[in-house]
Amino acid sequence: MCPSNIQLWTCTFFLTQNLPFQLFGKGKKKILFPELYIIIMALLWVPHCKHHNYYQNKLKLALIGQSLFGQEVYTNIRKQGHKVVGVFTVPDKDGKADPLAVAAQKDGTPVFKFPRWRVKGKPIPEVVEAYKAVGAELNVMPFCSQFIPMEVIDHPAYGSIIYHPSILPLHRGASAINWTLIQGDKKAGFSIFWADDGLDTGPILLQRECPVEPNDTVDSLYNRFLFPEGIKAMVESVQLIADGKAPRINQTEEGASYEGIQKKSNAKVNLAQPAEAIHNWIRGHDKVPGAWSVIDGQTVTLYGSSILGGSVPAGQPLDIEGASQPGIVTKNGLVLFGSDGKALLVRNLQFEDGKMIPASKYFSSGDTTSMELTDDEKKMAEEIRSIWNGILGNIAVIEETTDFFKSGAASMDVVRLVEEVKQKCGGVQLQNEDVYMATTFQDFIQMFVRRLRGEDQEEEMVIDYVAKYVNNMTVKMPWQCFINGKFEDAEDGKTADTINPADGSVICKVAYSSVGDVDRAVAAAKEAFEVGPWGRMNPRDRGSLLYKLADLMEENQEELATIESMDSGAVYTLALKTHVGMSIQTFRYFAGWCDKIQGKTIPINQARPNRNLTFTRKEPLGVCAIVIPWNYPLMMLAWKSAACLAAGNTLVLKPAQVTPLSALKFAELTVKAGIPKGVINIIPGSGGMVGQRMSDHPDIRKLGFTGSTPIGKQIMKSCALSNLKKVSLELGGKSPLIIFSDCDMDKAVRMGMSSVFFNKGENCIAAGRLFVEESIHDEYIRRVVEEIKKMNVGDPLDRATDHGPQNHKAHMDKLVEYCEVGLKEGATLVYGGKQVDRPGFFMEPTLFTDVEDHMFIAKEESFGPIMVVSKFKDGDIDGVLQRANDTEFGLASGVFTRDINKAMYVSERLDAGTVFVNTYNKTDVASPFGGFKQSGFGKDLGEDALNEYLKTKAVTVEY
């Protein structure tokens, strides 16, 4: 039992009074035996320390393995206080060290890179001796591709533990994750076991499991569960061993299985089985070695399988060897049918020469001979060949692979080609852009013939609206995923309810996207960026499209505001002015930036006699992901996506799961504005699945997120582990507002109310804590209460309402609990603190006073209509500044005073991304917005926001 604080302090006092001292210099005392004093104090206090966990039993470990997983296990084990006495990993590859080796070398941990541990089945003596010399008490093997001798496995006092990505005894062997999917297991997981001389047969120490989703892949399982939870479990296992609590549960042979590593030769798909079995086979072999079939006499590898929900879309039949019926090449990919008549969808195909294409492009992937031309079409093709000959006079023969531009054509030749073809070939409507999109002769003929036949005309957008008559108008709301310019069901057909917070009723069902939907959206965005017109578009033309989009938003602002109010609970008048109004302003502002993004010319030291020119280019990043919150659904979309698009990127956006409707309505308007397909994709769904996949996706180059700090940290970690994608984060806040006694009281009360209750407190920069100077504190509180009593809480669509419902029930419940904590800690509840007794999720505007610095409500953000007030002594400017800055957040802040010198002094010292002086909530599209510390980094709005979506390239030319 630990001693009480009183006992500890008594012992400490006794020791300090009775230990031998020596006088030195002006009567000061010095302890004669300081080491003894330190030891005694440690023995007394360490067990009582709140960080006692750090001083639990610790071990000396050898880490044997490799990869990012091994690196993370190593890092986290060291954080727990264990000593890694040696890291044994693989040799450098192409001059690059394994991540585990990099981390260990940085820490000064001994690193050994043995190419092998055995020769002809026998241990290499010098390797084993080098291992034994480090003196490990336990071997930890998170991921190891080498064969380790039993002399090493059994050498430490505690033996060796190994991570295996299956629920043993199922799927022993090196391809456990793959076989989990191939066999169609409903559960996946991992085991940490004690190594023995068998193959994955040792006693179990710890196991964890998770469900397998219908369209999970090896990557999604690994990134969602096996990687993050496996790291935690390895660290937990080591501590269990150190504490003598680690179990050894012998594996049963019942249900045991062993499967070897799959090779390309035995990965052929058996199409004479049910669709689910075919799907499992394909996804279990994706990406290595790749499941394959035979199509048109050649081996074709199939990637990106998913079960097809709903009806099969129209398409072109394709015979596949061994299939029960022909596949169908559709706009979404290749549909395959199982022996049970059910269907699956394959996204990508790879041919024997290594070329990979979207499965939807199968019939347009070859040369002109893959198209059956009529006699008239053949004559036109030859006429076009002669036009190419006339323009490209230096080319003797125009072949199928002749490239228009590589053969010397310039921009005037593009105009000539387009006009000659229009004149001589039946008036087919072509544009200059068509030549840039089809630069070889075969591609140009394919494009021309499809245009002649009318095959590539844009399909009229079909939207399955949910219509409601509300707010004296009929609002029409899309509810499906928006991918590649079209609204379509989620891949697995799932939906989720979206709730009206004013009464708790269901507005409609909205598509609930899966990992496969994210992958399709990213593929569409990537194609739009790399080969679509958006990437080649003149920046001024891009700006024109954004201006047109802003105009359409303005034309539909009443409908947008009604949807926003109904879905988020925002008061309609506020939704019209701010949620929608500022969104329109944002798109217009960034539309004007499109043709003003420029680099610099930089003078450099020139090595004589050479002359050099150095300049920079500002270039788009590529595919960007945007994840937005539920408090300002449309405005947060605009703040991030307008800058992203102006910079020339394409995007995949996930709206908040509880407020997806205005984002989907926005998607409809982008099509009407003429934004090319694939440039904007909207994927409603959960953060855990859709948001996580965005963080992990290797083709996404930037992720912009607004939300909570814990989720922001997780996103940042996932983005780093996946492909080190660029990140900008606007996270939590606890913004201080300081009100001095020399303020304009009327304004301070009015703006103080707005700082807390604006948008029913669901406001990133809401004043989380007000500091009011003592001499005016009581008067200020009295006047605030008077104003609160005047607030009209009610239907957000009623023009007389001041305060609408909170966004959703879980948040409402959290606010009530927040108030209960405040009361328990001793704060004074002056007003409110409860849910309003009416249908819906309405919270009383609430006021707390006498809030001390240590209290929960003084430190934590409520994100609701709760004013938290503390007083400070008259004239104590530096004291209140210290209290205001005593937070890990730094999003916004404010000060009210008539003294301009005081205002400037305070604003310089407030540690926040935005400081308001004698105002609050005064954001503008031209002013950068973003936080410091754990409120995130990066900026929305203003010129600074563009740089979040651009990269700088330096070019040096010698002339």
PDB file of N, CA, C and O in Angstrom, residues 283-312:
ATOM      1  N   ARG A 283      -9.333 -10.507 -54.343  1.00  0.00           N
ATOM      2  CA  ARG A 283      -8.852  -9.542 -53.339  1.00  0.00           C
ATOM      3  C   ARG A 283      -7.748 -10.150 -52.462  1.00  0.00           C
ATOM      4  O   ARG A 283      -6.889  -9.428 -51.963  1.00  0.00           O
ATOM      5  N   GLY A 284      -7.766 -11.466 -52.296  1.00  0.00           N
ATOM      6  CA  GLY A 284      -6.707 -12.107 -51.534  1.00  0.00           C
ATOM      7  C   GLY A 284      -5.377 -12.137 -52.253  1.00  0.00           C
ATOM      8  O   GLY A 284      -4.328 -12.267 -51.618  1.00  0.00           O
ATOM      9  N   HIS A 285      -5.393 -11.987 -53.580  1.00  0.00           N
ATOM     10  CA  HIS A 285      -4.152 -11.982 -54.363  1.00  0.00           C
ATOM     11  C   HIS A 285      -3.740 -10.574 -54.802  1.00  0.00           C
ATOM     12  O   HIS A 285      -2.757 -10.405 -55.522  1.00  0.00           O
ATOM     13  N   ASP A 286      -4.479  -9.585 -54.373  1.00  0.00           N
ATOM     14  CA  ASP A 286      -4.218  -8.192 -54.749  1.00  0.00           C
ATOM     15  C   ASP A 286      -3.308  -7.584 -53.676  1.00  0.00           C
ATOM     16  O   ASP A 286      -3.661  -7.633 -52.481  1.00  0.00           O
ATOM     17  N   LYS A 287      -2.112  -7.116 -53.933  1.00  0.00           N
ATOM     18  CA  LYS A 287      -1.538  -6.805 -55.223  1.00  0.00           C
ATOM     19  C   LYS A 287      -0.571  -7.908 -55.700  1.00  0.00           C
ATOM     20  O   LYS A 287      -0.189  -7.937 -56.861  1.00  0.00           O
ATOM     21  N   VAL A 288      -0.101  -8.737 -54.792  1.00  0.00           N
ATOM     22  CA  VAL A 288       0.869  -9.769 -55.138  1.00  0.00           C
ATOM     23  C   VAL A 288       0.288 -11.136 -54.800  1.00  0.00           C
ATOM     24  O   VAL A 288      -0.255 -11.318 -53.704  1.00  0.00           O
ATOM     25  N   PRO A 289       0.373 -12.133 -55.689  1.00  0.00           N
ATOM     26  CA  PRO A 289       0.977 -12.081 -57.029  1.00  0.00           C
ATOM     27  C   PRO A 289       0.019 -11.595 -58.102  1.00  0.00           C
ATOM     28  O   PRO A 289       0.394 -11.413 -59.253  1.00  0.00           O
ATOM     29  N   GLY A 290      -1.258 -11.405 -57.753  1.00  0.00           N
ATOM     30  CA  GLY A 290      -2.247 -10.965 -58.728  1.00  0.00           C
ATOM     31  C   GLY A 290      -3.020 -12.131 -59.315  1.00  0.00           C
ATOM     32  O   GLY A 290      -2.451 -13.040 -59.935  1.00  0.00           O
ATOM     33  N   ALA A 291      -4.330 -12.154 -59.088  1.00  0.00           N
ATOM     34  CA  ALA A 291      -5.178 -13.202 -59.674  1.00  0.00           C
ATOM     35  C   ALA A 291      -5.375 -12.909 -61.161  1.00  0.00           C
ATOM     36  O   ALA A 291      -5.526 -11.757 -61.550  1.00  0.00           O
ATOM     37  N   TRP A 292      -5.419 -13.947 -61.965  1.00  0.00           N
ATOM     38  CA  TRP A 292      -5.496 -13.716 -63.406  1.00  0.00           C
ATOM     39  C   TRP A 292      -6.471 -14.658 -64.087  1.00  0.00           C
ATOM     40  O   TRP A 292      -6.864 -15.685 -63.546  1.00  0.00           O
ATOM     41  N   SER A 293      -6.848 -14.253 -65.293  1.00  0.00           N
ATOM     42  CA  SER A 293      -7.690 -15.076 -66.148  1.00  0.00           C
ATOM     43  C   SER A 293      -7.214 -14.878 -67.586  1.00  0.00           C
ATOM     44  O   SER A 293      -6.276 -14.110 -67.833  1.00  0.00           O
ATOM     45  N   VAL A 294      -7.842 -15.583 -68.495  1.00  0.00           N
ATOM     46  CA  VAL A 294      -7.462 -15.468 -69.907  1.00  0.00           C
ATOM     47  C   VAL A 294      -8.589 -14.779 -70.668  1.00  0.00           C
ATOM     48  O   VAL A 294      -9.742 -15.229 -70.653  1.00  0.00           O
ATOM     49  N   ILE A 295      -8.254 -13.668 -71.315  1.00  0.00           N
ATOM     50  CA  ILE A 295      -9.222 -12.882 -72.098  1.00  0.00           C
ATOM     51  C   ILE A 295      -8.610 -12.650 -73.471  1.00  0.00           C
ATOM     52  O   ILE A 295      -7.481 -12.165 -73.588  1.00  0.00           O
ATOM     53  N   ASP A 296      -9.358 -12.995 -74.509  1.00  0.00           N
ATOM     54  CA  ASP A 296      -8.881 -12.832 -75.893  1.00  0.00           C
ATOM     55  C   ASP A 296      -7.508 -13.466 -76.095  1.00  0.00           C
ATOM     56  O   ASP A 296      -6.634 -12.917 -76.772  1.00  0.00           O
ATOM     57  N   GLY A 297      -7.299 -14.632 -75.451  1.00  0.00           N
ATOM     58  CA  GLY A 297      -6.082 -15.390 -75.673  1.00  0.00           C
ATOM     59  C   GLY A 297      -4.874 -14.926 -74.899  1.00  0.00           C
ATOM     60  O   GLY A 297      -3.793 -15.500 -75.041  1.00  0.00           O
ATOM     61  N   GLN A 298      -4.991 -13.889 -74.072  1.00  0.00           N
ATOM     62  CA  GLN A 298      -3.831 -13.441 -73.306  1.00  0.00           C
ATOM     63  C   GLN A 298      -4.146 -13.393 -71.810  1.00  0.00           C
ATOM     64  O   GLN A 298      -5.298 -13.250 -71.405  1.00  0.00           O
ATOM     65  N   THR A 299      -3.092 -13.540 -71.021  1.00  0.00           N
ATOM     66  CA  THR A 299      -3.245 -13.501 -69.570  1.00  0.00           C
ATOM     67  C   THR A 299      -3.503 -12.073 -69.122  1.00  0.00           C
ATOM     68  O   THR A 299      -2.732 -11.165 -69.439  1.00  0.00           O
ATOM     69  N   VAL A 300      -4.589 -11.890 -68.372  1.00  0.00           N
ATOM     70  CA  VAL A 300      -4.957 -10.561 -67.870  1.00  0.00           C
ATOM     71  C   VAL A 300      -5.113 -10.677 -66.353  1.00  0.00           C
ATOM     72  O   VAL A 300      -5.863 -11.522 -65.855  1.00  0.00           O
ATOM     73  N   THR A 301      -4.396  -9.833 -65.607  1.00  0.00           N
ATOM     74  CA  THR A 301      -4.468  -9.838 -64.148  1.00  0.00           C
ATOM     75  C   THR A 301      -5.562  -8.882 -63.680  1.00  0.00           C
ATOM     76  O   THR A 301      -5.712  -7.783 -64.223  1.00  0.00           O
ATOM     77  N   LEU A 302      -6.318  -9.329 -62.674  1.00  0.00           N
ATOM     78  CA  LEU A 302      -7.500  -8.595 -62.218  1.00  0.00           C
ATOM     79  C   LEU A 302      -7.220  -7.947 -60.867  1.00  0.00           C
ATOM     80  O   LEU A 302      -6.777  -8.609 -59.929  1.00  0.00           O
ATOM     81  N   TYR A 303      -7.503  -6.665 -60.763  1.00  0.00           N
ATOM     82  CA  TYR A 303      -7.258  -5.928 -59.518  1.00  0.00           C
ATOM     83  C   TYR A 303      -8.494  -5.120 -59.123  1.00  0.00           C
ATOM     84  O   TYR A 303      -9.255  -4.670 -59.968  1.00  0.00           O
ATOM     85  N   GLY A 304      -8.639  -4.925 -57.814  1.00  0.00           N
ATOM     86  CA  GLY A 304      -9.695  -4.036 -57.316  1.00  0.00           C
ATOM     87  C   GLY A 304     -11.075  -4.645 -57.395  1.00  0.00           C
ATOM     88  O   GLY A 304     -11.987  -4.073 -57.996  1.00  0.00           O
ATOM     89  N   SER A 305     -11.264  -5.788 -56.759  1.00  0.00           N
ATOM     90  CA  SER A 305     -12.557  -6.479 -56.804  1.00  0.00           C
ATOM     91  C   SER A 305     -13.470  -5.989 -55.684  1.00  0.00           C
ATOM     92  O   SER A 305     -13.016  -5.652 -54.593  1.00  0.00           O
ATOM     93  N   SER A 306     -14.762  -5.969 -55.968  1.00  0.00           N
ATOM     94  CA  SER A 306     -15.769  -5.662 -54.944  1.00  0.00           C
ATOM     95  C   SER A 306     -17.072  -6.346 -55.327  1.00  0.00           C
ATOM     96  O   SER A 306     -17.363  -6.543 -56.508  1.00  0.00           O
ATOM     97  N   ILE A 307     -17.834  -6.738 -54.311  1.00  0.00           N
ATOM     98  CA  ILE A 307     -19.144  -7.337 -54.559  1.00  0.00           C
ATOM     99  C   ILE A 307     -20.068  -6.256 -55.117  1.00  0.00           C
ATOM    100  O   ILE A 307     -20.117  -5.139 -54.613  1.00  0.00           O
ATOM    101  N   LEU A 308     -20.788  -6.600 -56.159  1.00  0.00           N
ATOM    102  CA  LEU A 308     -21.668  -5.628 -56.814  1.00  0.00           C
ATOM    103  C   LEU A 308     -23.052  -5.685 -56.180  1.00  0.00           C
ATOM    104  O   LEU A 308     -23.716  -6.710 -56.202  1.00  0.00           O
ATOM    105  N   GLY A 309     -23.450  -4.564 -55.584  1.00  0.00           N
ATOM    106  CA  GLY A 309     -24.794  -4.472 -55.027  1.00  0.00           C
ATOM    107  C   GLY A 309     -25.734  -3.823 -56.021  1.00  0.00           C
ATOM    108  O   GLY A 309     -25.349  -2.967 -56.808  1.00  0.00           O
ATOM    109  N   GLY A 310     -27.002  -4.207 -56.012  1.00  0.00           N
ATOM    110  CA  GLY A 310     -27.978  -3.604 -56.910  1.00  0.00           C
ATOM    111  C   GLY A 310     -27.905  -4.191 -58.307  1.00  0.00           C
ATOM    112  O   GLY A 310     -27.291  -5.234 -58.563  1.00  0.00           O
ATOM    113  N   SER A 311     -28.505  -3.486 -59.263  1.00  0.00           N
ATOM    114  CA  SER A 311     -28.591  -3.978 -60.635  1.00  0.00           C
ATOM    115  C   SER A 311     -27.268  -3.808 -61.364  1.00  0.00           C
ATOM    116  O   SER A 311     -26.459  -2.948 -61.023  1.00  0.00           O
ATOM    117  N   VAL A 312     -27.063  -4.645 -62.384  1.00  0.00           N
ATOM    118  CA  VAL A 312     -25.852  -4.581 -63.195  1.00  0.00           C
ATOM    119  C   VAL A 312     -26.018  -3.483 -64.242  1.00  0.00           C
ATOM    120  O   VAL A 312     -26.986  -3.479 -64.999  1.00  0.00           O
TER     121      VAL A 312
END
